[in-house]
PDB file of C-alpha atoms in Angstrom:
ATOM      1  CA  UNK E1458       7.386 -40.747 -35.865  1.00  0.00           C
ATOM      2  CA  UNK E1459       6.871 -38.560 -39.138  1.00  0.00           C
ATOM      3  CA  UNK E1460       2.677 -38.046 -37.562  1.00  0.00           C
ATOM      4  CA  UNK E1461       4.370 -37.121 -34.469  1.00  0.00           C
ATOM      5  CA  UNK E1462       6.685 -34.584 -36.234  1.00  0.00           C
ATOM      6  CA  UNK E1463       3.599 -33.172 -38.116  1.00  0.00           C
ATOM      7  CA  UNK E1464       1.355 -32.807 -35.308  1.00  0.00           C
ATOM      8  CA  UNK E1465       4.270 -31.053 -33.500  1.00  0.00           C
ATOM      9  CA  UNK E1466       4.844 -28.329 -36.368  1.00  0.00           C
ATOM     10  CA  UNK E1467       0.781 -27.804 -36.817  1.00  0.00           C
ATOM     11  CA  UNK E1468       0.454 -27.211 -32.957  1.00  0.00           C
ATOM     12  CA  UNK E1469       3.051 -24.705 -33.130  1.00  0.00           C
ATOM     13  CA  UNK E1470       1.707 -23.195 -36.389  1.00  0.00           C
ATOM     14  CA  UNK E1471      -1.303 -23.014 -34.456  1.00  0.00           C
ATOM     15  CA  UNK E1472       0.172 -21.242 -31.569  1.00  0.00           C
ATOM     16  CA  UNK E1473       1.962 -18.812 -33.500  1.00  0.00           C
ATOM     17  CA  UNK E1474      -1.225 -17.851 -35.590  1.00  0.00           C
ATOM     18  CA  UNK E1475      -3.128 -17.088 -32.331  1.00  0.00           C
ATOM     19  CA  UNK E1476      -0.633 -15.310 -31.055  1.00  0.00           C
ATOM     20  CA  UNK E1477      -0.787 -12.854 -34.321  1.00  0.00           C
ATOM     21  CA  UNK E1478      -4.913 -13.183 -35.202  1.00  0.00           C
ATOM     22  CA  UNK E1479      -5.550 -12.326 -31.023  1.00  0.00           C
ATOM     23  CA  UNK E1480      -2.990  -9.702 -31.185  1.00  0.00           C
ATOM     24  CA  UNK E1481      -4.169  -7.647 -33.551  1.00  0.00           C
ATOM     25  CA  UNK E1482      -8.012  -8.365 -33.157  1.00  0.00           C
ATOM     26  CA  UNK E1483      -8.625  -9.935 -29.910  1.00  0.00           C
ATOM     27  CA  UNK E1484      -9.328 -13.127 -28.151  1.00  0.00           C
ATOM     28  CA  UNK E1485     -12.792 -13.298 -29.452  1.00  0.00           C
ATOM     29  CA  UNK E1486     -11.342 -14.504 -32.932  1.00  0.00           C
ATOM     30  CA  UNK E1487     -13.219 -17.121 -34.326  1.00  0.00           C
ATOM     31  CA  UNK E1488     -11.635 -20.334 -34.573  1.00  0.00           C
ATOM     32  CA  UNK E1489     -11.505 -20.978 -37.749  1.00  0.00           C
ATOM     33  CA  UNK E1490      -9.830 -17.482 -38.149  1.00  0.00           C
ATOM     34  CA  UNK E1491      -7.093 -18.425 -36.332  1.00  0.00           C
ATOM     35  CA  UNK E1492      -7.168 -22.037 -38.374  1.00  0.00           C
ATOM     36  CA  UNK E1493      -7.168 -20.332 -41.710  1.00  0.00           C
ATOM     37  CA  UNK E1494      -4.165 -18.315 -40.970  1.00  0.00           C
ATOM     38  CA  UNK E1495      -2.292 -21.650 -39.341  1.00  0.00           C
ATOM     39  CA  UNK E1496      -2.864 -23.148 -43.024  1.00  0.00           C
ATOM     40  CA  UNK E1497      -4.457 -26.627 -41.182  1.00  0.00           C
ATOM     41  CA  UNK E1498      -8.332 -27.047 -40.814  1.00  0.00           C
ATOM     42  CA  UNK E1499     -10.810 -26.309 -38.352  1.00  0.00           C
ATOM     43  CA  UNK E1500     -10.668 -29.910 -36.759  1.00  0.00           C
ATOM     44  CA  UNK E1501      -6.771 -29.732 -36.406  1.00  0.00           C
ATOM     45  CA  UNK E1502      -7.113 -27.007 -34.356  1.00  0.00           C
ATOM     46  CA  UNK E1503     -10.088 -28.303 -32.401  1.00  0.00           C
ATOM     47  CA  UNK E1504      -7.863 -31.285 -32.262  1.00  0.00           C
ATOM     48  CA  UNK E1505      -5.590 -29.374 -30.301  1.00  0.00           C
ATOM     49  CA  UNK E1506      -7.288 -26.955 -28.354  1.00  0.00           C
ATOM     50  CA  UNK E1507     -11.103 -28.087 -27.934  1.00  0.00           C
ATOM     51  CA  UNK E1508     -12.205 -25.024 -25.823  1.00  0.00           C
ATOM     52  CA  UNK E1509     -11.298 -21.577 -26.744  1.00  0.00           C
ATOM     53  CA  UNK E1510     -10.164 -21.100 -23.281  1.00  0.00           C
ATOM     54  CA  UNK E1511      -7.026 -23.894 -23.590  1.00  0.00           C
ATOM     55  CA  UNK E1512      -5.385 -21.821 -26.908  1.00  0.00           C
ATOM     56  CA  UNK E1513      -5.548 -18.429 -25.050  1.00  0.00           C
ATOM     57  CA  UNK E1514      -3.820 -20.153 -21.789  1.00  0.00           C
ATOM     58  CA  UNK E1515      -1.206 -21.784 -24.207  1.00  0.00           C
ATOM     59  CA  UNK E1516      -0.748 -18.664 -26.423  1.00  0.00           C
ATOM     60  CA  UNK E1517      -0.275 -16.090 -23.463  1.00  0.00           C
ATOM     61  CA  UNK E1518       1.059 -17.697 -21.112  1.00  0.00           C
ATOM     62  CA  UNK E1519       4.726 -16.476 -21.469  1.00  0.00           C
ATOM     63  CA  UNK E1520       3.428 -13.249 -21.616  1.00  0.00           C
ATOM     64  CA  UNK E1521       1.330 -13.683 -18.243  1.00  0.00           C
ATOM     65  CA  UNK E1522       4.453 -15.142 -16.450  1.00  0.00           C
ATOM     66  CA  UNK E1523       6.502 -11.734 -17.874  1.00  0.00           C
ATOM     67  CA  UNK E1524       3.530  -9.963 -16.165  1.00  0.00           C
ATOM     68  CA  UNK E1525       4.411 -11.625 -12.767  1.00  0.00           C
ATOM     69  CA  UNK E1526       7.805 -11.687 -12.981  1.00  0.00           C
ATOM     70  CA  UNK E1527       7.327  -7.548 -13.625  1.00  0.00           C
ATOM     71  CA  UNK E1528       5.403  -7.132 -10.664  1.00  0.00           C
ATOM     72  CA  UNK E1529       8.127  -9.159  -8.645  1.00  0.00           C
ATOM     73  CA  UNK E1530      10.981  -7.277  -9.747  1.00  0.00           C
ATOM     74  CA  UNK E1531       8.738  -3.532  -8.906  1.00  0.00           C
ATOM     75  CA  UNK E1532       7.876  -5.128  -5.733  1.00  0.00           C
ATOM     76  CA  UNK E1533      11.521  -5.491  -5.272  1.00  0.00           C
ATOM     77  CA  UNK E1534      13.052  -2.188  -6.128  1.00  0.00           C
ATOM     78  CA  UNK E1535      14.593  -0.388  -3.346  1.00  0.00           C
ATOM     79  CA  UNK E1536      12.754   2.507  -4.359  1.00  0.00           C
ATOM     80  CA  UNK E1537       9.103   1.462  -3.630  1.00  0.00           C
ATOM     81  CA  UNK E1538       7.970   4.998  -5.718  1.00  0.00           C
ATOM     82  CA  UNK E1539       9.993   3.945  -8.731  1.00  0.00           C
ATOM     83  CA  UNK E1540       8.938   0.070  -8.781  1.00  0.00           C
ATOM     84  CA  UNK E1541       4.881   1.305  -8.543  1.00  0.00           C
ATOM     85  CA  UNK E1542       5.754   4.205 -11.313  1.00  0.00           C
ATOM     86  CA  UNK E1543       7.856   1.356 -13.937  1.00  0.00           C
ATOM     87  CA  UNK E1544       4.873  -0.866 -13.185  1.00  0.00           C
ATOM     88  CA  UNK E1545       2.042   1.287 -13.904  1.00  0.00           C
ATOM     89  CA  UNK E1546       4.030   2.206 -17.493  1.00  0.00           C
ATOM     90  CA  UNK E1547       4.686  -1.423 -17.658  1.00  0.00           C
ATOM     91  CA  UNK E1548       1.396  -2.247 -17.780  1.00  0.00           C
ATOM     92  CA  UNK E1549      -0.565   0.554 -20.135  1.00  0.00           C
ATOM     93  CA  UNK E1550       2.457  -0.527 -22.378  1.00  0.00           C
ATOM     94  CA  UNK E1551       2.123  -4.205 -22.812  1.00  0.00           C
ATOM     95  CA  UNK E1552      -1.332  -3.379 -23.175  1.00  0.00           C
ATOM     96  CA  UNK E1553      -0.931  -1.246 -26.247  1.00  0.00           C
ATOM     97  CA  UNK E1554       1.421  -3.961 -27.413  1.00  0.00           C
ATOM     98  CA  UNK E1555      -1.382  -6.682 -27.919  1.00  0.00           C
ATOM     99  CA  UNK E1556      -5.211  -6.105 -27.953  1.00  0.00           C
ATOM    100  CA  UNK E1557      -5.533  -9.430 -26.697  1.00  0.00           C
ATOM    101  CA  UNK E1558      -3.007  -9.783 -23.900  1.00  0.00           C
ATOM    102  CA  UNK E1559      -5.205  -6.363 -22.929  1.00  0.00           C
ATOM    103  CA  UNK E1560      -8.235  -8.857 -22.744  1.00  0.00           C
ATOM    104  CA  UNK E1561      -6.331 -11.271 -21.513  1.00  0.00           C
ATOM    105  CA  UNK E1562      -5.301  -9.013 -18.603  1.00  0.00           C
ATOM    106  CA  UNK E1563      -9.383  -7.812 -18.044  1.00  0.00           C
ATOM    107  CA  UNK E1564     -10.868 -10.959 -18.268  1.00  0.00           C
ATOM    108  CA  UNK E1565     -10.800 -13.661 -15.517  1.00  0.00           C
ATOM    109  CA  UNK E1566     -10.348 -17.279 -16.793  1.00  0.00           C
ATOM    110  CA  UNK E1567     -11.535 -19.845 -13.987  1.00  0.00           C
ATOM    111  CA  UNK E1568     -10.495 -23.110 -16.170  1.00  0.00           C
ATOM    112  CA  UNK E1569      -7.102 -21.818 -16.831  1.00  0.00           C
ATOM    113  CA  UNK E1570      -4.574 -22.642 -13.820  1.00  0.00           C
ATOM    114  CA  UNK E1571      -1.494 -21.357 -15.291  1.00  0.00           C
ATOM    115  CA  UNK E1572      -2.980 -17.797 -16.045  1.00  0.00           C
ATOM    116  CA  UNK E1573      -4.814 -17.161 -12.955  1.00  0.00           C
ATOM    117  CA  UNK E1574      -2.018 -18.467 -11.182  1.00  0.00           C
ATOM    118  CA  UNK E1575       0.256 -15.771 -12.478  1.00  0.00           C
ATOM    119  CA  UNK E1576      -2.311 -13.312 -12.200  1.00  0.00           C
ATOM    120  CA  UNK E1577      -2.413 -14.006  -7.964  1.00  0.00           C
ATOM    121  CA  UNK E1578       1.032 -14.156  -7.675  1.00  0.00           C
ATOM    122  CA  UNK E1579       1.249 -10.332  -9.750  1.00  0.00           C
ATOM    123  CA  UNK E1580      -1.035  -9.274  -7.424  1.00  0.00           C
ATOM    124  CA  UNK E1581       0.622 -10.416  -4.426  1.00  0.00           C
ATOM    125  CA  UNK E1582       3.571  -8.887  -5.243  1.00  0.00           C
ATOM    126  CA  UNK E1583       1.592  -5.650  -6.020  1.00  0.00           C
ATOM    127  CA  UNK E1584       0.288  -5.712  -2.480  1.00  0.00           C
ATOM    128  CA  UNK E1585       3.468  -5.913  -1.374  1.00  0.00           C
ATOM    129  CA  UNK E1586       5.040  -3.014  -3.558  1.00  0.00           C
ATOM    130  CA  UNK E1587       2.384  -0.622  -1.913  1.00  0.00           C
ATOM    131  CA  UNK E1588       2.876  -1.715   1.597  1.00  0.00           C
ATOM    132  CA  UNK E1589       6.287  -0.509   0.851  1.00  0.00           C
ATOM    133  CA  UNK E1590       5.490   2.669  -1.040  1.00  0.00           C
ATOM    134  CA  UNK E1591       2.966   3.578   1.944  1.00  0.00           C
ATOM    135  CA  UNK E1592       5.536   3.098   4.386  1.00  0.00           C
ATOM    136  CA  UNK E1593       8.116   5.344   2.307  1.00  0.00           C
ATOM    137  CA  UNK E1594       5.483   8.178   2.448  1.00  0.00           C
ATOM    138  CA  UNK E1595       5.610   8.261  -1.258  1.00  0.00           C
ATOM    139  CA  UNK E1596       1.815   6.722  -1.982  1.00  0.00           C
ATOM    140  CA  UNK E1597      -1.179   8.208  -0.816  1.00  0.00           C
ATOM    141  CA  UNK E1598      -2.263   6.183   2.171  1.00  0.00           C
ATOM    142  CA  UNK E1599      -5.793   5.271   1.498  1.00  0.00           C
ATOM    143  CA  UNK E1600      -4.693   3.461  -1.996  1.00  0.00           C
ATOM    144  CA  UNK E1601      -5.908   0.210  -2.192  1.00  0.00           C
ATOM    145  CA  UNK E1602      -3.877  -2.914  -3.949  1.00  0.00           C
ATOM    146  CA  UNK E1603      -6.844  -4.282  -4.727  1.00  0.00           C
ATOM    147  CA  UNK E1604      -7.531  -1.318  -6.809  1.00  0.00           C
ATOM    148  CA  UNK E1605      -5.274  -3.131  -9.365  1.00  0.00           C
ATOM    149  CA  UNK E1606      -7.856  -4.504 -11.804  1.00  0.00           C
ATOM    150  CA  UNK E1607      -9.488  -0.838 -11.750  1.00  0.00           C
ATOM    151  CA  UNK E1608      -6.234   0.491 -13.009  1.00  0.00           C
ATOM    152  CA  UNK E1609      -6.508  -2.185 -15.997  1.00  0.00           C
ATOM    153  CA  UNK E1610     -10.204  -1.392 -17.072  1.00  0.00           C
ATOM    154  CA  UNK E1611      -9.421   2.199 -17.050  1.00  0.00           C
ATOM    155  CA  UNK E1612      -6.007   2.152 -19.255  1.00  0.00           C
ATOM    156  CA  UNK E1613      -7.231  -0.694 -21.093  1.00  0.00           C
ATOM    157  CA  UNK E1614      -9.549   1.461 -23.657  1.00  0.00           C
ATOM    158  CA  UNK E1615      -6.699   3.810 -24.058  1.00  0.00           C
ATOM    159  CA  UNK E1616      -4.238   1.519 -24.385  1.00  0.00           C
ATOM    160  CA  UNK E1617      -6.075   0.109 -27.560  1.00  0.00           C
ATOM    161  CA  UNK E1618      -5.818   3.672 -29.074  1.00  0.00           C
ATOM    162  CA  UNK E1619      -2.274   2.601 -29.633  1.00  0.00           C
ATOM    163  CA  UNK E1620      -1.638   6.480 -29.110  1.00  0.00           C
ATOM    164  CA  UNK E1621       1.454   6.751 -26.976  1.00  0.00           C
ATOM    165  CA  UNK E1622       1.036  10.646 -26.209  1.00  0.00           C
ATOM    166  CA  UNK E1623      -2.472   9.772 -24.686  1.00  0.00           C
ATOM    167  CA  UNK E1624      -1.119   7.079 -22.531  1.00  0.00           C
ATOM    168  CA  UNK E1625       1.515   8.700 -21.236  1.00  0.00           C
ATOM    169  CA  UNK E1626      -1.041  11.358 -20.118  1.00  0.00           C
ATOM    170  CA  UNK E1627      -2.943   9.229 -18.585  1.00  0.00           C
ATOM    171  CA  UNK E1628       0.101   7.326 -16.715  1.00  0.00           C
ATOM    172  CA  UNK E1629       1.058  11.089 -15.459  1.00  0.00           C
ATOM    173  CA  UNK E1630      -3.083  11.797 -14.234  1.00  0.00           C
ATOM    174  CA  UNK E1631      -3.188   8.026 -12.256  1.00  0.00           C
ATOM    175  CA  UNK E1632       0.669   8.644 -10.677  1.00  0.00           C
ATOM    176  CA  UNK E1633      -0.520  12.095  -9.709  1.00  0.00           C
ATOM    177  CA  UNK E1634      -3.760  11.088  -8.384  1.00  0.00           C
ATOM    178  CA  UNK E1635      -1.564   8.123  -6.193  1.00  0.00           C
ATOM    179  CA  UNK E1636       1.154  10.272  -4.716  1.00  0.00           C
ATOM    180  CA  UNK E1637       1.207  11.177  -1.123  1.00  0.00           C
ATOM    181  CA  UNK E1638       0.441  14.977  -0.220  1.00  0.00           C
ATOM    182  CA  UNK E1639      -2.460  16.677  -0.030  1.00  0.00           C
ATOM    183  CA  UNK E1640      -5.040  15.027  -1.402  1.00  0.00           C
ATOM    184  CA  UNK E1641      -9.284  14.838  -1.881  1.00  0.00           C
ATOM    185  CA  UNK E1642     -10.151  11.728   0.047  1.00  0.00           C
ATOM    186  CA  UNK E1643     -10.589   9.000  -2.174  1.00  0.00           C
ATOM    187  CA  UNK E1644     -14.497   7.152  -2.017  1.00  0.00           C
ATOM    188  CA  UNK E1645     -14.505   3.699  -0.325  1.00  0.00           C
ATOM    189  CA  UNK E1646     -12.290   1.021  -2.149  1.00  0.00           C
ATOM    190  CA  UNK E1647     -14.619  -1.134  -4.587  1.00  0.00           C
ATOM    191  CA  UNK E1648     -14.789  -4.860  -3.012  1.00  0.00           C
ATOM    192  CA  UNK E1649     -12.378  -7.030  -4.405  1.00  0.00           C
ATOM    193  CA  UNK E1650     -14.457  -9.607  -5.085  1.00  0.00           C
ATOM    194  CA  UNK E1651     -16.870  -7.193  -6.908  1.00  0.00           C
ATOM    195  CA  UNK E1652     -14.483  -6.476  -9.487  1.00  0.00           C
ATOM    196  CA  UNK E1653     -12.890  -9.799 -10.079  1.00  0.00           C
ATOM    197  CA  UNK E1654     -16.938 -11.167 -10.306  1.00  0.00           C
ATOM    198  CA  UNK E1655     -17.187  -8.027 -13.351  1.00  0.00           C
ATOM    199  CA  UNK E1656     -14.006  -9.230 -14.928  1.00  0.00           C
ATOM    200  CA  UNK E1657     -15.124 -13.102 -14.260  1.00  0.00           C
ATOM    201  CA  UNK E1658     -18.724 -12.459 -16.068  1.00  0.00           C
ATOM    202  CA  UNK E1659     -16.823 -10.461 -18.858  1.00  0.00           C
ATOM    203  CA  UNK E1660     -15.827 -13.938 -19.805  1.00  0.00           C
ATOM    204  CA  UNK E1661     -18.707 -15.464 -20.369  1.00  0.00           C
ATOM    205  CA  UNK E1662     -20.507 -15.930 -23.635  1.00  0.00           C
ATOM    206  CA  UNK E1663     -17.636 -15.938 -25.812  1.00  0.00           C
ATOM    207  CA  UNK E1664     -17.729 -17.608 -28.904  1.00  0.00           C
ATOM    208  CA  UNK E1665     -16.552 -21.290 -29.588  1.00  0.00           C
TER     209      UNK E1665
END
């Protein structure tokens, strides 16, 4: 029982230094970063989590359900203009909160079910909120959901800045660009499955 008990604490030890090490410096970490600052050895943690991909799903997933539940609750606002608005500052502020939930966020991760399932049911609901800011005449109507993971590579760079002055500039540029009213015509919407496939490949090639 008193192995059990010890595995226990070292798995959340382990946890909880990811959570800081791929905060502050991203989910390319090595390993044995994240082990040193645990206080157990490389093994232990290998022990644990024996691809890189397994500790990222463990140590973000509560932040990647918050992410869905926040695109839920902007989906259902009554005022489809305010939900999209909270939701875009939502998002360039949780990614200024961790540089590597902002990875997490612009990187696809095939093997991990619980993650990608969040991220689908975020965008579902963000499909949704537009449909009902379009039909409110408060988003421009050519706006594409699936111009979602666009918005995330282009605040994610600022958002690492950690400069709140430049991302609410930017916020205030993207919400003005989206509003209905007269408008340039926007270029064709990038295929979906063209960005996911960038955002897929950015995950390759990452270190053990």
């Amino acid at each position: 029982m008193a192995r059990r008990a010890d595995a226990e604490r070292n798995r959340a030890r382990i946890l909880e230094a990811a959570a800081e090490v791929f905060g502050q410096a991203g989910i390319d970490v090595p390993m044995s970063e994240v082990a040193r600052r645990a206080g157990v050895g490389i093994a232990t943690v290998m022990r644990n989590f024996p691809e890189r991909e397994r500790l990222i799903e463990e140590t973000f997933a509560g932040a990647m359900h918050e992410y869905a539940l926040t695109a839920a609750a902007a989906a259902a606002d009554p005022d489809a203009w305010h939900g999209f608005r909270s939701f875009l500052e939502y998002l360039v502020r949780v990614q200024s909160g961790s540089r590597g939930f902002n990875e997490v966020l612009t990187t696809m991760f095939p093997g991990a079910e619980r993650l990608e399932a969040e991220r689908q049911a975020a965008l579902r609901d963000f499909v949704r909120l537009v449909q009902k800011a379009k039909a409110a005449g408060r988003l421009r109507a050519d706006f594409s959901p699936h111009d979602l993971p666009l918005f995330l590579l282009a605040t994610s760079n600022v958002a690492r800045l950690g400069d709140d002055a430049a991302t609410d500039r930017l916020v205030a540029y993207l919400l003005r660009a989206c509003a209905a009213g007269p408008e340039v015509p926007l270029p064709p919407a990038t295929e979906p499955r063209d960005l996911y496939r960038a955002l897929e490949s950015s995950s390759r090639g990452r270190p053990a």
